[in-house]
Short mmCIF file of C-alpha atoms in Angstrom, two decimals:
data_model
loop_
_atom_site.label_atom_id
_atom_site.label_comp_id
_atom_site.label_asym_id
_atom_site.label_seq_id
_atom_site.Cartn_x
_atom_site.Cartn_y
_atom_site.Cartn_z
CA UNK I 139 -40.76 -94.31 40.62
CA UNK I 140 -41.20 -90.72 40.58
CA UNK I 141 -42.18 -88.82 36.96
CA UNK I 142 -38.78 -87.03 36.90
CA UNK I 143 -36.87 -90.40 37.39
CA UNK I 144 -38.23 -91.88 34.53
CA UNK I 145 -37.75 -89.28 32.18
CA UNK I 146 -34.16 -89.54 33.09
CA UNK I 147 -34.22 -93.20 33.30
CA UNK I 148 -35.92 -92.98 29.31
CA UNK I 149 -33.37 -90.30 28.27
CA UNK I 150 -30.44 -92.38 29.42
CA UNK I 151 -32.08 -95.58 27.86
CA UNK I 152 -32.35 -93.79 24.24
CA UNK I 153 -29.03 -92.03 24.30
CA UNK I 154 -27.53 -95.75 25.12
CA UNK I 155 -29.18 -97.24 21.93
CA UNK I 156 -27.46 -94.89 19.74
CA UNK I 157 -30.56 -92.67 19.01
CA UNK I 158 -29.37 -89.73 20.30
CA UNK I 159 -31.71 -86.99 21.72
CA UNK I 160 -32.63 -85.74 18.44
CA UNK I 161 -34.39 -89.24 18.31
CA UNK I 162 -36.45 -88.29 21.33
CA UNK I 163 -39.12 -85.97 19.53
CA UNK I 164 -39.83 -88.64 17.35
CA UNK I 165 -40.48 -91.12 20.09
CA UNK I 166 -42.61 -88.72 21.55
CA UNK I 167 -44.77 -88.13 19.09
CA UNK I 168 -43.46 -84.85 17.60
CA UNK I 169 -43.55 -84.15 13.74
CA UNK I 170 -40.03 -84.51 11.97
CA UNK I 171 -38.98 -80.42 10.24
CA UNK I 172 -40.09 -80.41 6.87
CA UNK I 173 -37.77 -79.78 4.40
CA UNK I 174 -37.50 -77.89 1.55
CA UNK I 175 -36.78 -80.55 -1.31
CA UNK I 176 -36.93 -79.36 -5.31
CA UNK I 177 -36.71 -82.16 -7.73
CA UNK I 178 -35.94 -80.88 -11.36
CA UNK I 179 -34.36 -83.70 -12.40
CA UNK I 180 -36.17 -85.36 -15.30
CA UNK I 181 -36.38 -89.25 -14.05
CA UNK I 182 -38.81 -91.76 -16.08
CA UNK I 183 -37.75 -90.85 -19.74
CA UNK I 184 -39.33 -93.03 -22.55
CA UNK I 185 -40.28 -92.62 -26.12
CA UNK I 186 -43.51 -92.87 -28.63
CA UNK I 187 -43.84 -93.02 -32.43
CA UNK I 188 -45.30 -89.54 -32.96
CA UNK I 189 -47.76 -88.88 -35.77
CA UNK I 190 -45.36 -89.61 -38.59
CA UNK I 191 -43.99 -92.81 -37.55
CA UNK I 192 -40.81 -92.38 -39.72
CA UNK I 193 -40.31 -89.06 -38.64
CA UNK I 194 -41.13 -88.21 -35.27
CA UNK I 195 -40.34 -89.46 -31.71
CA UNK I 196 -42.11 -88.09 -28.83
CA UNK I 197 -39.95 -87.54 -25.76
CA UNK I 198 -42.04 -87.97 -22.70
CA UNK I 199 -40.51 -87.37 -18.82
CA UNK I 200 -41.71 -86.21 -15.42
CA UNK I 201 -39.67 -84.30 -12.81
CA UNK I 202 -41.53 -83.57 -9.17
CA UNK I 203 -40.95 -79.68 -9.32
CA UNK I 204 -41.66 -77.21 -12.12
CA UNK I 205 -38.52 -75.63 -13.19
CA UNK I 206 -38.86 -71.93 -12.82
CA UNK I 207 -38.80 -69.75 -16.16
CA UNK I 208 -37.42 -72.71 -18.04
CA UNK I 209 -38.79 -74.55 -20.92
CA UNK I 210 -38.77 -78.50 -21.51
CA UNK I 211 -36.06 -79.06 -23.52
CA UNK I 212 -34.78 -82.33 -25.82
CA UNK I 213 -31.13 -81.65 -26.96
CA UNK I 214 -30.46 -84.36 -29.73
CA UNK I 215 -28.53 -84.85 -32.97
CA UNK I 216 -27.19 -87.69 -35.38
CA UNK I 217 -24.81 -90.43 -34.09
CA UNK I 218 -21.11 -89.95 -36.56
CA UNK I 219 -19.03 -92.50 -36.67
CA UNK I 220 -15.40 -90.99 -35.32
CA UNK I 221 -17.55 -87.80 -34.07
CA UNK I 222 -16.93 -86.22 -30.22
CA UNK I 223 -19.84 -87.19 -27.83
CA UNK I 224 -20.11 -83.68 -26.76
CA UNK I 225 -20.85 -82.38 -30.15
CA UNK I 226 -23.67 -84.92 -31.08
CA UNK I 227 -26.15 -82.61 -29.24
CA UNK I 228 -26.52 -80.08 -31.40
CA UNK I 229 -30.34 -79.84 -32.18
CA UNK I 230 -32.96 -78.20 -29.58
CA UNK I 231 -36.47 -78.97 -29.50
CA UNK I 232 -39.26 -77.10 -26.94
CA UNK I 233 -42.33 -78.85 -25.45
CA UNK I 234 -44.39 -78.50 -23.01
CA UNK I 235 -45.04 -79.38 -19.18
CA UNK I 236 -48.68 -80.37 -17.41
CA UNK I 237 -48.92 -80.61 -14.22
CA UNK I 238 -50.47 -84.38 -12.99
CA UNK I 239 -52.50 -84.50 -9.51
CA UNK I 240 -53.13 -88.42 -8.90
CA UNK I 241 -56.16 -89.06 -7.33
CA UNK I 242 -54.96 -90.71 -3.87
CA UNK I 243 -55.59 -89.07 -0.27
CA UNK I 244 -52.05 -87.19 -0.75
CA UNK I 245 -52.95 -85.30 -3.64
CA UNK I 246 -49.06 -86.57 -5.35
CA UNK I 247 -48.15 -83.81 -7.53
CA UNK I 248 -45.39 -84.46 -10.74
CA UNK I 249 -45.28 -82.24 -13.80
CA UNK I 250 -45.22 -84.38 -17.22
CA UNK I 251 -43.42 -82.99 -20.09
CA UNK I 252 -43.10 -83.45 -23.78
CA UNK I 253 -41.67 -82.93 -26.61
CA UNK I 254 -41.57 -84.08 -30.26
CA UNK I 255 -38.41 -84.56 -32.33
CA UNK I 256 -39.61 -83.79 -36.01
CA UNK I 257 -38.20 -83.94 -39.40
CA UNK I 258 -35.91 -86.96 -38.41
CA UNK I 259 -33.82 -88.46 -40.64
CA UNK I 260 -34.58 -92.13 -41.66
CA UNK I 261 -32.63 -95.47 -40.72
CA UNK I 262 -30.35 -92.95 -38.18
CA UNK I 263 -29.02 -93.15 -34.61
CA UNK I 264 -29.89 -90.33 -32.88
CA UNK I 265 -28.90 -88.95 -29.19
CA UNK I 266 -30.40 -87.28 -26.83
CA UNK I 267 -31.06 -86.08 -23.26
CA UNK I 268 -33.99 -84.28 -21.82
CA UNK I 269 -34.58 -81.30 -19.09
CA UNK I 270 -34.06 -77.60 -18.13
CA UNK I 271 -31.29 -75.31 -17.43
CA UNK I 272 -31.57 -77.02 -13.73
CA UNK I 273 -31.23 -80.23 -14.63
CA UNK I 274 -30.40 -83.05 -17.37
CA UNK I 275 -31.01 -86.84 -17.81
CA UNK I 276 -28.94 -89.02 -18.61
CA UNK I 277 -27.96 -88.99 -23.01
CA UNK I 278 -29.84 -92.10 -24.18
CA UNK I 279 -29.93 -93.08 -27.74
CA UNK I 280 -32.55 -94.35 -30.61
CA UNK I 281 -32.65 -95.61 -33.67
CA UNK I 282 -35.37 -94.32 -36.53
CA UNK I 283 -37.08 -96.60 -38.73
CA UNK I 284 -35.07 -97.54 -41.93
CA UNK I 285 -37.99 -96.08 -44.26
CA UNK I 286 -41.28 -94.39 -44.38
CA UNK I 287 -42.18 -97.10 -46.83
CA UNK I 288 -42.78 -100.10 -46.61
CA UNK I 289 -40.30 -102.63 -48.17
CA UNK I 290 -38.80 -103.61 -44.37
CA UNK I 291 -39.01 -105.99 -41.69
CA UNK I 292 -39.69 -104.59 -38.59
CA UNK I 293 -39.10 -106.57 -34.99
CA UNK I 294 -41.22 -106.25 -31.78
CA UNK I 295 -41.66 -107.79 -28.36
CA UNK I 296 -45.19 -107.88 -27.35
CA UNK I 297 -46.74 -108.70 -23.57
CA UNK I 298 -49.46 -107.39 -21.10
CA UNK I 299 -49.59 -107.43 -17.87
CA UNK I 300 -45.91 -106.20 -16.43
CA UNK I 301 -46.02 -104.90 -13.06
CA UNK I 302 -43.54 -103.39 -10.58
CA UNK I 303 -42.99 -106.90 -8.24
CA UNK I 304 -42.26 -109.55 -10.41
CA UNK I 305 -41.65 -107.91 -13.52
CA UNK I 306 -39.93 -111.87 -14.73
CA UNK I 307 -39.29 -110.62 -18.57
CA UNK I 308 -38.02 -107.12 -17.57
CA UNK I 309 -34.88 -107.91 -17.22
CA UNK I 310 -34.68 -110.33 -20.72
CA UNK I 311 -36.49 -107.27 -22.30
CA UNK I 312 -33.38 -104.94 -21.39
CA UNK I 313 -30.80 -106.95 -23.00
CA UNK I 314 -32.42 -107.22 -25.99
CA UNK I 315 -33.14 -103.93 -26.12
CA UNK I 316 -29.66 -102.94 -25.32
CA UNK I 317 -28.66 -105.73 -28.46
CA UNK I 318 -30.98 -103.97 -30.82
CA UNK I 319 -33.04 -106.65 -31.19
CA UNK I 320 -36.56 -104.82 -31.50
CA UNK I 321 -37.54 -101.43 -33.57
CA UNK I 322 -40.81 -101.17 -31.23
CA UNK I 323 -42.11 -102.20 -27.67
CA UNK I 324 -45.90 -102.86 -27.21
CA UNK I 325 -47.30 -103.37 -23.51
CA UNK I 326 -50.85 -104.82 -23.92
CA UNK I 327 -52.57 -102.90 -20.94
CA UNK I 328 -51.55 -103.65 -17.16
CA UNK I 329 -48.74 -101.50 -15.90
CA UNK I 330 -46.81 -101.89 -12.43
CA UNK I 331 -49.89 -103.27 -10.33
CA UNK I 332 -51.26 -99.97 -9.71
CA UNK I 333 -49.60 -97.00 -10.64
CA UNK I 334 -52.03 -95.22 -8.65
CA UNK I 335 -50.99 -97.16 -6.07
CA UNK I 336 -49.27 -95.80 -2.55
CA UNK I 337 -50.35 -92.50 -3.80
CA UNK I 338 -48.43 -93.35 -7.27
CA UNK I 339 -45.40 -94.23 -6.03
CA UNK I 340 -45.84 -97.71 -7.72
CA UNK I 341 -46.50 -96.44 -11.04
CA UNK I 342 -43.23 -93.86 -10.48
CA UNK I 343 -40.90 -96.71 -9.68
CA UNK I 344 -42.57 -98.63 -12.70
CA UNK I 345 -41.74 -96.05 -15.16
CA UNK I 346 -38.04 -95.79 -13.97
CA UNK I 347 -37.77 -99.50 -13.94
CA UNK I 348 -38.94 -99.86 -17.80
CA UNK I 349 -36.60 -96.69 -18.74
CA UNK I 350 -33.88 -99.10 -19.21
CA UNK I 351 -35.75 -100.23 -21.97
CA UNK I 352 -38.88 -97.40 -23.23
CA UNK I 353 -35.68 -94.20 -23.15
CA UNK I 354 -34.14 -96.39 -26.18
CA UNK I 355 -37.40 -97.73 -28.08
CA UNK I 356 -40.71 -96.45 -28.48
CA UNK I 357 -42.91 -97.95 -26.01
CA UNK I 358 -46.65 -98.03 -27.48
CA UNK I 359 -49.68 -98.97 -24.81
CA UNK I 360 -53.04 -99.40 -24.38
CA UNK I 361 -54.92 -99.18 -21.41
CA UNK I 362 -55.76 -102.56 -19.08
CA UNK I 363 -58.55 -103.13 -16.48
CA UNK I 364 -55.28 -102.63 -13.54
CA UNK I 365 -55.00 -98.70 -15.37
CA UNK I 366 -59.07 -97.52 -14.14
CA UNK I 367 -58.61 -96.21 -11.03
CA UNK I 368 -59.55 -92.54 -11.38
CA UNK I 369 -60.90 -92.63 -14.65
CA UNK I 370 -57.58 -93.92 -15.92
CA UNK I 371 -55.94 -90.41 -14.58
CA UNK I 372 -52.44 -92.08 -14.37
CA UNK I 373 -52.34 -94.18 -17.79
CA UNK I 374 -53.88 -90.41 -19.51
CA UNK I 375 -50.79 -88.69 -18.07
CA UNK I 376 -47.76 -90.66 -17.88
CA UNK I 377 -47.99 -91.77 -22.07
CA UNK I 378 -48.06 -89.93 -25.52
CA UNK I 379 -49.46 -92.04 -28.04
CA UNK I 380 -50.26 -90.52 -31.16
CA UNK I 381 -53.99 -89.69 -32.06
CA UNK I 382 -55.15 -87.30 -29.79
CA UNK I 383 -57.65 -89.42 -27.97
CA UNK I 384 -55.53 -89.21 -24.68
CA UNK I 385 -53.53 -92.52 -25.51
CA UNK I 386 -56.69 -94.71 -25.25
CA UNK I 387 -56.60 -95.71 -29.17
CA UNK I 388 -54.80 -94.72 -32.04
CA UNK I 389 -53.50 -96.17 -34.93
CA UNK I 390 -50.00 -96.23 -36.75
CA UNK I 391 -47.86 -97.87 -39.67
CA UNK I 392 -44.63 -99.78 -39.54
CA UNK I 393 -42.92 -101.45 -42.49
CA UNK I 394 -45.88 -103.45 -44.20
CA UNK I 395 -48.16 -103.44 -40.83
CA UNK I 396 -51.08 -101.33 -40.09
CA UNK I 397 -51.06 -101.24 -36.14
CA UNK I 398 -54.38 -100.17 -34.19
CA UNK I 399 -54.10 -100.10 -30.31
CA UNK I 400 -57.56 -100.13 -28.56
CA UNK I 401 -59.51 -99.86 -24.86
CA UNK I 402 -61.26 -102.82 -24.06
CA UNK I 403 -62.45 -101.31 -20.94
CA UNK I 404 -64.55 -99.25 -22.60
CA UNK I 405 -66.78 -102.18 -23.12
CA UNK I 406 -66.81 -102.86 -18.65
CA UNK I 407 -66.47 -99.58 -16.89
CA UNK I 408 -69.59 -98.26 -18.06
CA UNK I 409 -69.76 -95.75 -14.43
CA UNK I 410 -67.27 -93.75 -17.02
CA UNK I 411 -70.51 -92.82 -19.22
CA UNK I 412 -70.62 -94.78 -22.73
CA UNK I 413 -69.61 -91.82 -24.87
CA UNK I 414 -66.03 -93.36 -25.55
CA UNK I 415 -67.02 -96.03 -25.98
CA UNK I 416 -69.44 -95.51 -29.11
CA UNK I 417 -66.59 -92.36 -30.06
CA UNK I 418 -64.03 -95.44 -30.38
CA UNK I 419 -66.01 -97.69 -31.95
CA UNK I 420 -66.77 -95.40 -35.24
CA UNK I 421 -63.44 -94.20 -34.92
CA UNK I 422 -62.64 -97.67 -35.55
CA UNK I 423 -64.64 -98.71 -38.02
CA UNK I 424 -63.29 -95.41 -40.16
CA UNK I 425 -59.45 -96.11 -39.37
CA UNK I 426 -60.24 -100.21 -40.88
CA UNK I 427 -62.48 -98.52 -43.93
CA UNK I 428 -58.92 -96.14 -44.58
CA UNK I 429 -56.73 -98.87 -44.16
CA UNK I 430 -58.55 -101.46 -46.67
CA UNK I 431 -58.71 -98.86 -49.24
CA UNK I 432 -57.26 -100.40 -52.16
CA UNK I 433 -54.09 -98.19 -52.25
CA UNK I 434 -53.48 -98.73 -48.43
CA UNK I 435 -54.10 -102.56 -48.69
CA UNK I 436 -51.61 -103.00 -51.35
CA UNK I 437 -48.84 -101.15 -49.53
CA UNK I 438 -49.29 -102.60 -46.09
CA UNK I 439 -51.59 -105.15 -46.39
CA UNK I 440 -51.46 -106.65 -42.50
CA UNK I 441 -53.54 -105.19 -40.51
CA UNK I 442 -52.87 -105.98 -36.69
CA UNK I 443 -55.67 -104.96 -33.67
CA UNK I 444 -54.06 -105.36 -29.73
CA UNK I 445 -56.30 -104.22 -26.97
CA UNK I 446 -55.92 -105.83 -23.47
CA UNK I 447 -59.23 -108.41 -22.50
CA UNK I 448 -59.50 -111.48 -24.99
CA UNK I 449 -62.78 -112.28 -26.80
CA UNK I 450 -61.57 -116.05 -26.42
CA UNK I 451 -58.99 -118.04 -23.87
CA UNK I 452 -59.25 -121.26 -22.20
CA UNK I 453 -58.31 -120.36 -19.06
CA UNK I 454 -60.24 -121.86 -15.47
CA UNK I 455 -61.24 -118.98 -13.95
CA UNK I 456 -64.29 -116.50 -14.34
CA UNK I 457 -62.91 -114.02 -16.89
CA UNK I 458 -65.18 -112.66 -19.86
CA UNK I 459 -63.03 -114.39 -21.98
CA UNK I 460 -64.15 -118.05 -20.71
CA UNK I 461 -67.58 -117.15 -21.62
CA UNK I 462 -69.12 -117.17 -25.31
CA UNK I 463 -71.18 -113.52 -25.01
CA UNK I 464 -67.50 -111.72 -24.40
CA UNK I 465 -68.52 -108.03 -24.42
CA UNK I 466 -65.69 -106.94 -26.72
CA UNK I 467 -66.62 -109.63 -28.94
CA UNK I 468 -70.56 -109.21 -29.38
CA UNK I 469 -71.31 -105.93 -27.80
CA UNK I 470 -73.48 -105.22 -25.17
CA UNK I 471 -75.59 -108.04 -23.82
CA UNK I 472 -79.08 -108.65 -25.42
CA UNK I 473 -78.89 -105.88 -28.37
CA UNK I 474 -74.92 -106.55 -29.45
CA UNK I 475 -74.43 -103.05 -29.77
CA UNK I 476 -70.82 -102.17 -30.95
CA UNK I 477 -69.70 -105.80 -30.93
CA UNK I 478 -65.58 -105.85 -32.05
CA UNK I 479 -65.49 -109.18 -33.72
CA UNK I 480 -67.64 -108.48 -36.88
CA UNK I 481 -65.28 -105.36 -37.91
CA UNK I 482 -62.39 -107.90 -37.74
CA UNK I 483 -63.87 -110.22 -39.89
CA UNK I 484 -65.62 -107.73 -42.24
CA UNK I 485 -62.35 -105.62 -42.67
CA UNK I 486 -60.22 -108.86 -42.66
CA UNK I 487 -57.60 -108.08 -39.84
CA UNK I 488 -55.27 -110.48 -39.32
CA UNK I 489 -54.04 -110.84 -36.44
CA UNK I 490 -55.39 -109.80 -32.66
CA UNK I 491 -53.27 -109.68 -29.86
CA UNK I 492 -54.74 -109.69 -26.07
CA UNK I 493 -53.38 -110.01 -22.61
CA UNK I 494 -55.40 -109.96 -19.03
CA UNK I 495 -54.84 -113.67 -18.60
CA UNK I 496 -51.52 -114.22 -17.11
CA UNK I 497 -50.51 -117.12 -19.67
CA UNK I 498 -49.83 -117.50 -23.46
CA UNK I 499 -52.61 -118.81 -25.67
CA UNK I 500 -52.17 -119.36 -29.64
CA UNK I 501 -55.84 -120.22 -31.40
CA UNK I 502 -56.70 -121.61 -34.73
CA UNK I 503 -58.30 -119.07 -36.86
CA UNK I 504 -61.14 -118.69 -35.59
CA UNK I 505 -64.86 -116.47 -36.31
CA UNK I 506 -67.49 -117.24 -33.74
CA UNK I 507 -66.43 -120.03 -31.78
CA UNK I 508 -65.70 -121.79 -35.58
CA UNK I 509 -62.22 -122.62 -36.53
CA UNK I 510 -61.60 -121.47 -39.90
CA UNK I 511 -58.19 -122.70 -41.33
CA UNK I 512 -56.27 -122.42 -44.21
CA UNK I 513 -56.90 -124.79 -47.10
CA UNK I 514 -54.38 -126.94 -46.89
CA UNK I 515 -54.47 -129.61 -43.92
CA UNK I 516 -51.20 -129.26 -43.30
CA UNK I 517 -50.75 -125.29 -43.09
CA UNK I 518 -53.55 -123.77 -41.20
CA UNK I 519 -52.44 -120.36 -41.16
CA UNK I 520 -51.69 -119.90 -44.56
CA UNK I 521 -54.39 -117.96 -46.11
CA UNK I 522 -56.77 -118.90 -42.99
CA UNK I 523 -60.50 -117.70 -43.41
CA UNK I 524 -60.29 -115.60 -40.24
CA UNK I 525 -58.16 -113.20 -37.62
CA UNK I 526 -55.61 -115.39 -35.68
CA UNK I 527 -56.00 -114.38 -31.74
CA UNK I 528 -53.26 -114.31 -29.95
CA UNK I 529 -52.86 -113.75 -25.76
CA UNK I 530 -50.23 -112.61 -24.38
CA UNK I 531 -50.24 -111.14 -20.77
CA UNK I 532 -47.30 -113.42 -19.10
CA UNK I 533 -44.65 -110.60 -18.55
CA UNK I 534 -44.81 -111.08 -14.62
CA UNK I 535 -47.21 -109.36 -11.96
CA UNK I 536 -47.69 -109.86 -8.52
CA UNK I 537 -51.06 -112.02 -9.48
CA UNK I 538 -48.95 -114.96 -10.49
CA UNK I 539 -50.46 -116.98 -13.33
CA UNK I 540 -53.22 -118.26 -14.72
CA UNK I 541 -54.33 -121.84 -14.82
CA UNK I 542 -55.97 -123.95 -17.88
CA UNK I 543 -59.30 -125.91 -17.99
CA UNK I 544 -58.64 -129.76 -17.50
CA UNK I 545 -59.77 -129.57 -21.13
CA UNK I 546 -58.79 -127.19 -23.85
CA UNK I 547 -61.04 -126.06 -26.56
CA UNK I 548 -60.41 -127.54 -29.96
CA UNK I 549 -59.93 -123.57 -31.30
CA UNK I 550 -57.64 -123.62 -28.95
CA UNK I 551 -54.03 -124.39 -30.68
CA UNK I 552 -50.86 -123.76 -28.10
CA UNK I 553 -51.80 -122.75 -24.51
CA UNK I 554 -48.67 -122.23 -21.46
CA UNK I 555 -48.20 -120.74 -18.45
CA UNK I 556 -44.31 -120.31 -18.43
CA UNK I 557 -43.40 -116.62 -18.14
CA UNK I 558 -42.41 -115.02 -20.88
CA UNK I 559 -42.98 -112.51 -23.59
CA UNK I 560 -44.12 -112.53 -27.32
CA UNK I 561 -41.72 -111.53 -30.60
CA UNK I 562 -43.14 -110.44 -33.79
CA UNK I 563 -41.50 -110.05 -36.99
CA UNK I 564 -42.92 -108.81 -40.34
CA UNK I 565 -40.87 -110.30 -43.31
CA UNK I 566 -42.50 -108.90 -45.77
CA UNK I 567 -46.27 -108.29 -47.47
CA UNK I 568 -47.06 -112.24 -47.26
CA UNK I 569 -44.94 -113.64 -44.04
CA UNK I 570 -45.46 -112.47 -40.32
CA UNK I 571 -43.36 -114.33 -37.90
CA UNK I 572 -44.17 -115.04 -33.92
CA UNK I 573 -42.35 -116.95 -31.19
CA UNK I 574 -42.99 -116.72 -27.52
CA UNK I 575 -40.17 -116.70 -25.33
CA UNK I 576 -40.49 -118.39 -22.10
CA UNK I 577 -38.39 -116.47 -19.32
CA UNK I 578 -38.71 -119.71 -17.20
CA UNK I 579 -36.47 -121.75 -19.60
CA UNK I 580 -34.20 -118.99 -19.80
CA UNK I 581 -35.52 -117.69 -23.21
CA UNK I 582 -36.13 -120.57 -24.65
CA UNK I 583 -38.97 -120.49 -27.91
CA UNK I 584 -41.46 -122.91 -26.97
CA UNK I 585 -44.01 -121.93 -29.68
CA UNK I 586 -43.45 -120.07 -33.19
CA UNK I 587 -45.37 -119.93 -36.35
CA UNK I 588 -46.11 -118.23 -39.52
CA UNK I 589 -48.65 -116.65 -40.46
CA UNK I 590 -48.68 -116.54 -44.58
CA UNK I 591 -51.53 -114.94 -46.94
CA UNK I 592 -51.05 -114.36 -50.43
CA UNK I 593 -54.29 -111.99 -50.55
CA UNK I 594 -55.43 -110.03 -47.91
CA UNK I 595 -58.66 -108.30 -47.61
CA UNK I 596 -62.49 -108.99 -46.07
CA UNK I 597 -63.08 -112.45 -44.84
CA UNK I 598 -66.91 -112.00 -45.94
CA UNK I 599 -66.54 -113.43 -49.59
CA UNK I 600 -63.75 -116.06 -48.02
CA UNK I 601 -65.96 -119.13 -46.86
#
């Protein structure tokens, strides 16, 4: 057949299937027109405590395009019974914009921009929406704490390990939100599975899918081994916890708890330099020395740590956490250097919550590798002689889960591998409250206990 005949016969052949002979430059090889696309719509809204927790909210969005000669802009105001929708927005508040480059061949380029609501009235429903003069979100709403004190129970679902593909508990997570259920959301490290990933359109479609539940509630982090690519460039960016350490740790207070969020990877991606490391460590040890002082104690006397590896689990695989000389726990190997588990103990911190295993795992009390109950037999976490660890990271990731040794650990108390996320509630100055709810058994409890102390304070004169 002769060139031109099958250039005709190819033409007719395309127009036939419907492609039309726009379709033929594509077929060929040619480059599509590039078009001129702005995006100034804010998209992946979500909120922090700022640095007054009973005060401030910190309104954090991205849009792909800079709006030109515009500012960043939350327009908010009180919730009134009986009171028109259009006039609850009657406060303005200014931030600011950066502009985010991910590290990926493309170069992806988003501007991030915040903004703090201040001077916020107390145990009040606020609205708000966030944007420019070219473009507005959605009006979401949020609640402020009911005190700056301390004299009140706060709620809050805890997990690690969420990702884009099966995020199980996401959509559990939303009702309750959406029912008021929780006053705080804390993600344990491991977002989305990367976000850096397909030049960070995984982490973009992560942080629209949790809007539904981080635009109504603030959702506090901590970084997770899954957050490192690119010297954690995307986890730096996309959040705005309070502290000024770039959302790696930071500290804050709610109702009678003392909440400190850390970076275990400090201890294992060492390539980053060990500056932070030994910079978070002291900054640790001063936040626990401040929060046992005897006036601090007495007001919110439960201290609670959450960082994302465990220093203990029983699971069968070859985490750091099956082995004895966990860095996080004892420090660097040989010298243990800026081991984690003697501040717990020497400060007497109650409780530490963990993720990175995909599976839920209660333990006794517990101080190196020795279980350290309560005094009475029958209630071993009333007044126990050491932190309680708790491990959490079973929201649902594209890993799957994690299996269990053919045989558990006696430190090891309750142990699953059900789906599912963790609820904490703090009663009062002596009661703390958890339950993990399995997503598998459609939110069924299949473990809850309480944690009681009548004194609270250094373990070290204890036992």
């Amino acid at each position: 057949m002769q060139p031109l005949h099958q250039l005709l016969l190819l033409t007719s052949l395309l127009l036939v299937a419907g492609g039309g002979i726009g379709f033929i430059p594509q077929v060929l090889g040619a480059e599509p027109e590039e078009v001129n696309i702005v995006h100034y719509q804010p998209e992946q809204v979500h909120l922090a405590f700022g640095e007054r927790t009973a005060s401030e909210m910190v309104v954090t969005w991205s849009t792909r395009s800079l709006p030109p000669d515009t500012a960043s802009i939350v327009e908010y105001g009180l919730i009134v019974a009986g009171q028109a929708p259009s006039s609850r927005l009657n406060q303005r508040a200014q931030g600011t914009a950066t502009k985010f480059v991910d590290g990926g061949r493309k170069h992806s380029t988003q501007f991030i921009h915040r903004v703090t609501l201040s001077q916020l009235e107390a145990n009040s429903s606020y609205a708000y929406h966030c944007g420019s003069a070219l473009g507005w979100s959605a009006v979401y709403q949020f609640r402020t704490v009911p005190d700056a004190d301390a004299d009140w129970s706060p709620s809050l679902a805890i997990y690690g390990d969420m990702g884009n593909e099966n995020a199980q508990s996401l959509a559990r997570l939303q009702q309750e939100t959406q029912q008021g259920m929780y006053d705080a959301i804390i993600h344990v490290g491991d977002f989305a599975y990367d976000m850096n990933t397909k030049e960070a359109r995984v982490g973009d479609e992560f942080m629209r899918q949790i809007e539904t539940v981080a635009a109504y509630l603030p959702y506090m982090v901590v970084p997770g081994n899954h957050e490192e690519k690119f010297n954690f460039s995307n986890y730096r960016a996309r959040f705005s916890m309070p502290g000024g350490t770039e959302n790696m740790f930071y500290s804050f207070d709610l109702g009678p708890v003392h909440f400190i969020g850390i970076s275990t990877e400090v201890y294992y991606f060492m390539n980053y330099g060990v500056k932070t490391l030994v910079f978070q460590y002291e900054w640790l040890r001063r936040d626990l020395e401040q929060a046992n002082l005897p006036e601090n104690r007495a007001k919110r006397p439960w201290i609670i740590i959450y960082g994302h590896r465990p220093m203990y689990c029983s699971n069968e695989n070859d985490n750091d956490c099956t082995h004895s000389e966990t860095l996080t726990r004892v420090g660097w190997p040989f010298v243990h250097m800026f081991g984690l588990e003697p501040l717990l103990y020497e400060f007497g911190v109650d409780v530490a919550i963990w993720a990175h295993e995909h599976s839920y795992e209660r333990l006794w009390p517990i101080y190196d590798y020795e279980v350290r109950n309560g005094t009475l037999r029958d209630s071993p976490y009333e007044n126990p002689g050491a932190p309680v660890h708790i491990v959490t990271g079973s929201a649902g990731c594209n890993e799957g889960r994690e299996p269990f040794k053919g045989k558990i650990p006696e430190w090891s108390a309750f142990h699953s591998q059900d789906y599912g996320y963790t609820r904490l509630r703090a009663h009062n100055r002596t009661h703390l409250h958890f339950e993990q709810v399995s997503d598998d058994q459609n939110g069924a409890i299949i473990d809850q206990f309480w944690l009681i102390k009548s004194k609270h304070g250094s373990y070290l004169n204890q036992n």
